[in-house]
Amino acid sequence: MRKWLIPVGIIAVIVFVTYSWAVGFNNKAVTMDQDVKEAWGNVQTSYQRRNDLIGNLVNTVKGAADFEKGTLTAVIEARAKATQVTIDPANITPEQLTQFNQAQSGVSSALSRLLVTVEQYPTLKANENFLKLQDELASTENTIQTARTRFNEAIKPFNSHVKTFPNSVLAGWFGFKEKPYFDAEPQAQNAPKVEFNFDDKPEKK
């Protein structure tokens, strides 16, 4: 056996092992990235469902005599602002996710004020269509929380895969970067202060 074949064989083995490692890393990262995209799609679908319900809710509330128009306007504007924030899950950044989170938090706050205000309108509270929409919104909020949690669950294994050495060496070459997690919405740690006064009647506008 010729001696020069030994180093050639060693080099060939190293190249093969390195290639297999790189292919294995890339394929697994791609699969995990697709899981993240799917989870993000579910998040967007849940929020879109809420936006659709809010539109129907606003139309229902508009029919109530003397309803506070400023409250409705705040909900409409918050929803419009939230729909303007778009994110590409393949290139998501902490700043983008924070902006998205803040916009959706604005919708939640405006919607909460709307529902509190409705308590002053007995006729509207008894409206079957409104009650149905209110129940669907509550269900959708639960769906949103579940979707956000599952998004974070998809992010964790992806980040672990691309950040763990020696995979971190290849991550930059293949363009895989750490992805941000969903944090709690701003002020989520503070319970909202809700006060009802059923004796007061709404002022005429």
PDB file of C-alpha atoms in Angstrom:
ATOM      1  CA  MET A   1       0.000   0.000   0.000  1.00  0.00           C
ATOM      2  CA  ARG A   2       1.406   3.321  -0.959  1.00  0.00           C
ATOM      3  CA  LYS A   3       2.066   5.648   1.996  1.00  0.00           C
ATOM      4  CA  TRP A   4       0.584   8.692   0.285  1.00  0.00           C
ATOM      5  CA  LEU A   5      -2.812   7.013   0.321  1.00  0.00           C
ATOM      6  CA  ILE A   6      -2.943   7.177   4.117  1.00  0.00           C
ATOM      7  CA  PRO A   7      -3.096  10.985   4.460  1.00  0.00           C
ATOM      8  CA  VAL A   8      -5.455  11.143   1.471  1.00  0.00           C
ATOM      9  CA  GLY A   9      -7.732   8.635   3.189  1.00  0.00           C
ATOM     10  CA  ILE A  10      -7.612  10.596   6.437  1.00  0.00           C
ATOM     11  CA  ILE A  11      -8.473  13.825   4.616  1.00  0.00           C
ATOM     12  CA  ALA A  12     -11.321  12.082   2.785  1.00  0.00           C
ATOM     13  CA  VAL A  13     -12.744  10.806   6.085  1.00  0.00           C
ATOM     14  CA  ILE A  14     -12.499  14.271   7.656  1.00  0.00           C
ATOM     15  CA  VAL A  15     -14.202  15.850   4.649  1.00  0.00           C
ATOM     16  CA  PHE A  16     -16.958  13.240   4.707  1.00  0.00           C
ATOM     17  CA  VAL A  17     -17.570  13.617   8.447  1.00  0.00           C
ATOM     18  CA  THR A  18     -17.585  17.414   8.194  1.00  0.00           C
ATOM     19  CA  TYR A  19     -19.956  17.320   5.240  1.00  0.00           C
ATOM     20  CA  SER A  20     -22.305  14.918   7.025  1.00  0.00           C
ATOM     21  CA  TRP A  21     -22.275  17.099  10.127  1.00  0.00           C
ATOM     22  CA  ALA A  22     -22.997  20.243   8.121  1.00  0.00           C
ATOM     23  CA  VAL A  23     -25.819  18.600   6.169  1.00  0.00           C
ATOM     24  CA  GLY A  24     -27.305  17.156   9.349  1.00  0.00           C
ATOM     25  CA  PHE A  25     -27.143  20.539  11.097  1.00  0.00           C
ATOM     26  CA  ASN A  26     -28.684  22.372   8.172  1.00  0.00           C
ATOM     27  CA  ASN A  27     -31.517  19.903   7.631  1.00  0.00           C
ATOM     28  CA  LYS A  28     -32.447  19.874  11.301  1.00  0.00           C
ATOM     29  CA  ALA A  29     -32.301  23.676  11.500  1.00  0.00           C
ATOM     30  CA  VAL A  30     -34.516  23.986   8.420  1.00  0.00           C
ATOM     31  CA  THR A  31     -37.075  21.608   9.942  1.00  0.00           C
ATOM     32  CA  MET A  32     -37.100  23.523  13.224  1.00  0.00           C
ATOM     33  CA  ASP A  33     -37.342  26.823  11.365  1.00  0.00           C
ATOM     34  CA  GLN A  34     -40.426  25.514   9.571  1.00  0.00           C
ATOM     35  CA  ASP A  35     -41.916  24.587  12.944  1.00  0.00           C
ATOM     36  CA  VAL A  36     -41.346  28.167  14.104  1.00  0.00           C
ATOM     37  CA  LYS A  37     -43.000  29.543  10.969  1.00  0.00           C
ATOM     38  CA  GLU A  38     -45.983  27.254  11.479  1.00  0.00           C
ATOM     39  CA  ALA A  39     -46.294  28.326  15.113  1.00  0.00           C
ATOM     40  CA  TRP A  40     -46.099  31.988  14.091  1.00  0.00           C
ATOM     41  CA  GLY A  41     -48.784  31.397  11.481  1.00  0.00           C
ATOM     42  CA  ASN A  42     -51.046  30.083  14.234  1.00  0.00           C
ATOM     43  CA  VAL A  43     -50.330  33.208  16.292  1.00  0.00           C
ATOM     44  CA  GLN A  44     -51.292  35.437  13.373  1.00  0.00           C
ATOM     45  CA  THR A  45     -54.425  33.402  12.680  1.00  0.00           C
ATOM     46  CA  SER A  46     -55.521  33.786  16.308  1.00  0.00           C
ATOM     47  CA  TYR A  47     -55.002  37.535  16.254  1.00  0.00           C
ATOM     48  CA  GLN A  48     -56.776  37.808  12.911  1.00  0.00           C
ATOM     49  CA  ARG A  49     -59.722  35.964  14.419  1.00  0.00           C
ATOM     50  CA  ARG A  50     -59.828  38.525  17.211  1.00  0.00           C
ATOM     51  CA  ASN A  51     -59.662  41.394  14.722  1.00  0.00           C
ATOM     52  CA  ASP A  52     -62.620  39.962  12.813  1.00  0.00           C
ATOM     53  CA  LEU A  53     -64.633  39.569  16.009  1.00  0.00           C
ATOM     54  CA  ILE A  54     -63.785  43.119  17.076  1.00  0.00           C
ATOM     55  CA  GLY A  55     -65.147  44.408  13.771  1.00  0.00           C
ATOM     56  CA  ASN A  56     -68.428  42.588  14.355  1.00  0.00           C
ATOM     57  CA  LEU A  57     -68.504  43.747  17.970  1.00  0.00           C
ATOM     58  CA  VAL A  58     -67.999  47.382  16.985  1.00  0.00           C
ATOM     59  CA  ASN A  59     -70.822  47.171  14.446  1.00  0.00           C
ATOM     60  CA  THR A  60     -73.111  45.723  17.094  1.00  0.00           C
ATOM     61  CA  VAL A  61     -72.222  48.375  19.664  1.00  0.00           C
ATOM     62  CA  LYS A  62     -72.698  51.160  17.109  1.00  0.00           C
ATOM     63  CA  GLY A  63     -76.383  50.373  17.141  1.00  0.00           C
ATOM     64  CA  ALA A  64     -76.718  51.231  20.825  1.00  0.00           C
ATOM     65  CA  ALA A  65     -78.196  54.684  21.394  1.00  0.00           C
ATOM     66  CA  ASP A  66     -75.890  57.227  23.014  1.00  0.00           C
ATOM     67  CA  PHE A  67     -72.951  54.820  23.228  1.00  0.00           C
ATOM     68  CA  GLU A  68     -69.643  56.517  23.945  1.00  0.00           C
ATOM     69  CA  LYS A  69     -68.191  57.129  20.509  1.00  0.00           C
ATOM     70  CA  GLY A  70     -64.696  57.855  21.839  1.00  0.00           C
ATOM     71  CA  THR A  71     -64.446  54.331  23.232  1.00  0.00           C
ATOM     72  CA  LEU A  72     -65.388  52.844  19.881  1.00  0.00           C
ATOM     73  CA  THR A  73     -62.917  55.065  18.069  1.00  0.00           C
ATOM     74  CA  ALA A  74     -60.094  53.946  20.371  1.00  0.00           C
ATOM     75  CA  VAL A  75     -60.808  50.284  19.581  1.00  0.00           C
ATOM     76  CA  ILE A  76     -60.968  50.904  15.832  1.00  0.00           C
ATOM     77  CA  GLU A  77     -57.719  52.895  15.821  1.00  0.00           C
ATOM     78  CA  ALA A  78     -55.883  50.344  17.998  1.00  0.00           C
ATOM     79  CA  ARG A  79     -56.957  47.514  15.716  1.00  0.00           C
ATOM     80  CA  ALA A  80     -55.869  49.443  12.608  1.00  0.00           C
ATOM     81  CA  LYS A  81     -52.449  50.139  14.157  1.00  0.00           C
ATOM     82  CA  ALA A  82     -51.980  46.495  15.097  1.00  0.00           C
ATOM     83  CA  THR A  83     -52.749  45.265  11.580  1.00  0.00           C
ATOM     84  CA  GLN A  84     -49.997  47.498  10.202  1.00  0.00           C
ATOM     85  CA  VAL A  85     -47.301  45.606  12.126  1.00  0.00           C
ATOM     86  CA  THR A  86     -46.140  42.682   9.985  1.00  0.00           C
ATOM     87  CA  ILE A  87     -43.390  40.207  10.796  1.00  0.00           C
ATOM     88  CA  ASP A  88     -41.436  37.742   8.682  1.00  0.00           C
ATOM     89  CA  PRO A  89     -40.867  34.755  11.005  1.00  0.00           C
ATOM     90  CA  ALA A  90     -37.749  33.808   9.035  1.00  0.00           C
ATOM     91  CA  ASN A  91     -36.063  37.104   9.987  1.00  0.00           C
ATOM     92  CA  ILE A  92     -37.873  38.028  13.169  1.00  0.00           C
ATOM     93  CA  THR A  93     -36.011  40.375  15.534  1.00  0.00           C
ATOM     94  CA  PRO A  94     -36.574  41.262  19.203  1.00  0.00           C
ATOM     95  CA  GLU A  95     -37.457  44.811  18.162  1.00  0.00           C
ATOM     96  CA  GLN A  96     -40.104  43.616  15.700  1.00  0.00           C
ATOM     97  CA  LEU A  97     -41.649  41.261  18.231  1.00  0.00           C
ATOM     98  CA  THR A  98     -41.715  44.019  20.869  1.00  0.00           C
ATOM     99  CA  GLN A  99     -43.461  46.347  18.412  1.00  0.00           C
ATOM    100  CA  PHE A 100     -45.978  43.640  17.561  1.00  0.00           C
ATOM    101  CA  ASN A 101     -46.537  42.894  21.240  1.00  0.00           C
ATOM    102  CA  GLN A 102     -47.106  46.554  22.087  1.00  0.00           C
ATOM    103  CA  ALA A 103     -49.570  47.014  19.225  1.00  0.00           C
ATOM    104  CA  GLN A 104     -51.600  43.984  20.276  1.00  0.00           C
ATOM    105  CA  SER A 105     -51.496  45.147  23.882  1.00  0.00           C
ATOM    106  CA  GLY A 106     -53.048  48.422  22.718  1.00  0.00           C
ATOM    107  CA  VAL A 107     -55.909  46.465  21.163  1.00  0.00           C
ATOM    108  CA  SER A 108     -56.411  44.490  24.369  1.00  0.00           C
ATOM    109  CA  SER A 109     -56.520  47.653  26.476  1.00  0.00           C
ATOM    110  CA  ALA A 110     -58.974  49.437  24.175  1.00  0.00           C
ATOM    111  CA  LEU A 111     -61.163  46.338  23.980  1.00  0.00           C
ATOM    112  CA  SER A 112     -61.186  45.989  27.780  1.00  0.00           C
ATOM    113  CA  ARG A 113     -62.345  49.601  28.141  1.00  0.00           C
ATOM    114  CA  LEU A 114     -65.095  48.945  25.600  1.00  0.00           C
ATOM    115  CA  LEU A 115     -66.378  45.896  27.448  1.00  0.00           C
ATOM    116  CA  VAL A 116     -66.340  47.756  30.769  1.00  0.00           C
ATOM    117  CA  THR A 117     -68.303  50.622  29.231  1.00  0.00           C
ATOM    118  CA  VAL A 118     -70.931  48.192  27.930  1.00  0.00           C
ATOM    119  CA  GLU A 119     -71.817  47.382  31.533  1.00  0.00           C
ATOM    120  CA  GLN A 120     -73.649  50.735  31.631  1.00  0.00           C
ATOM    121  CA  TYR A 121     -75.992  49.683  28.830  1.00  0.00           C
ATOM    122  CA  PRO A 122     -78.516  47.061  30.011  1.00  0.00           C
ATOM    123  CA  THR A 123     -80.107  46.725  26.569  1.00  0.00           C
ATOM    124  CA  LEU A 124     -76.762  46.085  24.913  1.00  0.00           C
ATOM    125  CA  LYS A 125     -75.769  43.628  27.649  1.00  0.00           C
ATOM    126  CA  ALA A 126     -78.907  41.647  26.881  1.00  0.00           C
ATOM    127  CA  ASN A 127     -78.288  41.668  23.137  1.00  0.00           C
ATOM    128  CA  GLU A 128     -77.862  38.018  22.092  1.00  0.00           C
ATOM    129  CA  ASN A 129     -75.527  38.879  19.252  1.00  0.00           C
ATOM    130  CA  PHE A 130     -73.326  40.925  21.578  1.00  0.00           C
ATOM    131  CA  LEU A 131     -73.265  38.171  24.198  1.00  0.00           C
ATOM    132  CA  LYS A 132     -72.262  35.628  21.559  1.00  0.00           C
ATOM    133  CA  LEU A 133     -69.449  37.865  20.304  1.00  0.00           C
ATOM    134  CA  GLN A 134     -68.273  38.444  23.867  1.00  0.00           C
ATOM    135  CA  ASP A 135     -68.083  34.687  24.469  1.00  0.00           C
ATOM    136  CA  GLU A 136     -66.222  34.167  21.192  1.00  0.00           C
ATOM    137  CA  LEU A 137     -63.746  36.904  22.115  1.00  0.00           C
ATOM    138  CA  ALA A 138     -63.072  35.246  25.464  1.00  0.00           C
ATOM    139  CA  SER A 139     -62.453  31.941  23.691  1.00  0.00           C
ATOM    140  CA  THR A 140     -60.195  33.635  21.151  1.00  0.00           C
ATOM    141  CA  GLU A 141     -58.114  35.263  23.899  1.00  0.00           C
ATOM    142  CA  ASN A 142     -57.447  31.787  25.283  1.00  0.00           C
ATOM    143  CA  THR A 143     -56.503  30.604  21.811  1.00  0.00           C
ATOM    144  CA  ILE A 144     -54.083  33.519  21.447  1.00  0.00           C
ATOM    145  CA  GLN A 145     -52.358  32.665  24.708  1.00  0.00           C
ATOM    146  CA  THR A 146     -52.063  29.033  23.645  1.00  0.00           C
ATOM    147  CA  ALA A 147     -50.635  30.037  20.245  1.00  0.00           C
ATOM    148  CA  ARG A 148     -48.085  32.355  21.875  1.00  0.00           C
ATOM    149  CA  THR A 149     -47.014  29.599  24.270  1.00  0.00           C
ATOM    150  CA  ARG A 150     -46.590  27.104  21.435  1.00  0.00           C
ATOM    151  CA  PHE A 151     -44.595  29.665  19.469  1.00  0.00           C
ATOM    152  CA  ASN A 152     -42.165  29.942  22.387  1.00  0.00           C
ATOM    153  CA  GLU A 153     -42.057  26.156  22.612  1.00  0.00           C
ATOM    154  CA  ALA A 154     -41.040  26.005  18.937  1.00  0.00           C
ATOM    155  CA  ILE A 155     -38.420  28.718  19.439  1.00  0.00           C
ATOM    156  CA  LYS A 156     -36.615  26.956  22.314  1.00  0.00           C
ATOM    157  CA  PRO A 157     -35.305  23.873  20.448  1.00  0.00           C
ATOM    158  CA  PHE A 158     -34.369  25.992  17.427  1.00  0.00           C
ATOM    159  CA  ASN A 159     -32.324  28.413  19.523  1.00  0.00           C
ATOM    160  CA  SER A 160     -30.693  25.557  21.415  1.00  0.00           C
ATOM    161  CA  HIS A 161     -29.745  23.913  18.110  1.00  0.00           C
ATOM    162  CA  VAL A 162     -28.128  26.972  16.537  1.00  0.00           C
ATOM    163  CA  LYS A 163     -26.493  28.343  19.699  1.00  0.00           C
ATOM    164  CA  THR A 164     -24.939  25.135  21.016  1.00  0.00           C
ATOM    165  CA  PHE A 165     -21.269  24.611  20.136  1.00  0.00           C
ATOM    166  CA  PRO A 166     -20.111  23.414  17.652  1.00  0.00           C
ATOM    167  CA  ASN A 167     -23.380  24.058  15.784  1.00  0.00           C
ATOM    168  CA  SER A 168     -22.937  27.770  16.469  1.00  0.00           C
ATOM    169  CA  VAL A 169     -19.937  27.686  14.129  1.00  0.00           C
ATOM    170  CA  LEU A 170     -22.131  26.603  11.213  1.00  0.00           C
ATOM    171  CA  ALA A 171     -25.169  28.714  12.110  1.00  0.00           C
ATOM    172  CA  GLY A 172     -23.666  31.906  10.724  1.00  0.00           C
ATOM    173  CA  TRP A 173     -22.605  30.215   7.495  1.00  0.00           C
ATOM    174  CA  PHE A 174     -26.101  28.945   6.841  1.00  0.00           C
ATOM    175  CA  GLY A 175     -27.779  32.179   7.936  1.00  0.00           C
ATOM    176  CA  PHE A 176     -29.532  30.846  11.033  1.00  0.00           C
ATOM    177  CA  LYS A 177     -29.863  33.319  13.904  1.00  0.00           C
ATOM    178  CA  GLU A 178     -31.313  33.131  17.381  1.00  0.00           C
ATOM    179  CA  LYS A 179     -35.010  34.024  17.424  1.00  0.00           C
ATOM    180  CA  PRO A 180     -36.735  36.077  20.157  1.00  0.00           C
ATOM    181  CA  TYR A 181     -39.357  34.737  22.521  1.00  0.00           C
ATOM    182  CA  PHE A 182     -42.781  36.188  23.167  1.00  0.00           C
ATOM    183  CA  ASP A 183     -42.647  38.083  26.452  1.00  0.00           C
ATOM    184  CA  ALA A 184     -45.685  39.008  28.515  1.00  0.00           C
ATOM    185  CA  GLU A 185     -47.597  41.962  27.116  1.00  0.00           C
ATOM    186  CA  PRO A 186     -46.710  45.349  28.663  1.00  0.00           C
ATOM    187  CA  GLN A 187     -48.323  45.820  32.091  1.00  0.00           C
ATOM    188  CA  ALA A 188     -49.562  42.209  32.007  1.00  0.00           C
ATOM    189  CA  GLN A 189     -48.227  41.777  35.534  1.00  0.00           C
ATOM    190  CA  ASN A 190     -50.636  44.454  36.771  1.00  0.00           C
ATOM    191  CA  ALA A 191     -54.224  43.334  37.207  1.00  0.00           C
ATOM    192  CA  PRO A 192     -56.600  45.817  35.520  1.00  0.00           C
ATOM    193  CA  LYS A 193     -58.707  47.925  37.853  1.00  0.00           C
ATOM    194  CA  VAL A 194     -62.337  47.471  36.899  1.00  0.00           C
ATOM    195  CA  GLU A 195     -65.152  49.338  38.616  1.00  0.00           C
ATOM    196  CA  PHE A 196     -68.823  48.969  37.788  1.00  0.00           C
ATOM    197  CA  ASN A 197     -71.533  51.440  38.756  1.00  0.00           C
ATOM    198  CA  PHE A 198     -74.872  50.045  37.697  1.00  0.00           C
ATOM    199  CA  ASP A 199     -76.843  52.928  39.275  1.00  0.00           C
ATOM    200  CA  ASP A 200     -75.461  55.579  36.955  1.00  0.00           C
ATOM    201  CA  LYS A 201     -77.045  56.069  33.593  1.00  0.00           C
ATOM    202  CA  PRO A 202     -74.988  57.127  30.589  1.00  0.00           C
ATOM    203  CA  GLU A 203     -75.060  60.798  29.868  1.00  0.00           C
ATOM    204  CA  LYS A 204     -76.768  61.930  26.701  1.00  0.00           C
ATOM    205  CA  LYS A 205     -74.392  62.988  23.998  1.00  0.00           C
TER     206      LYS A 205
END
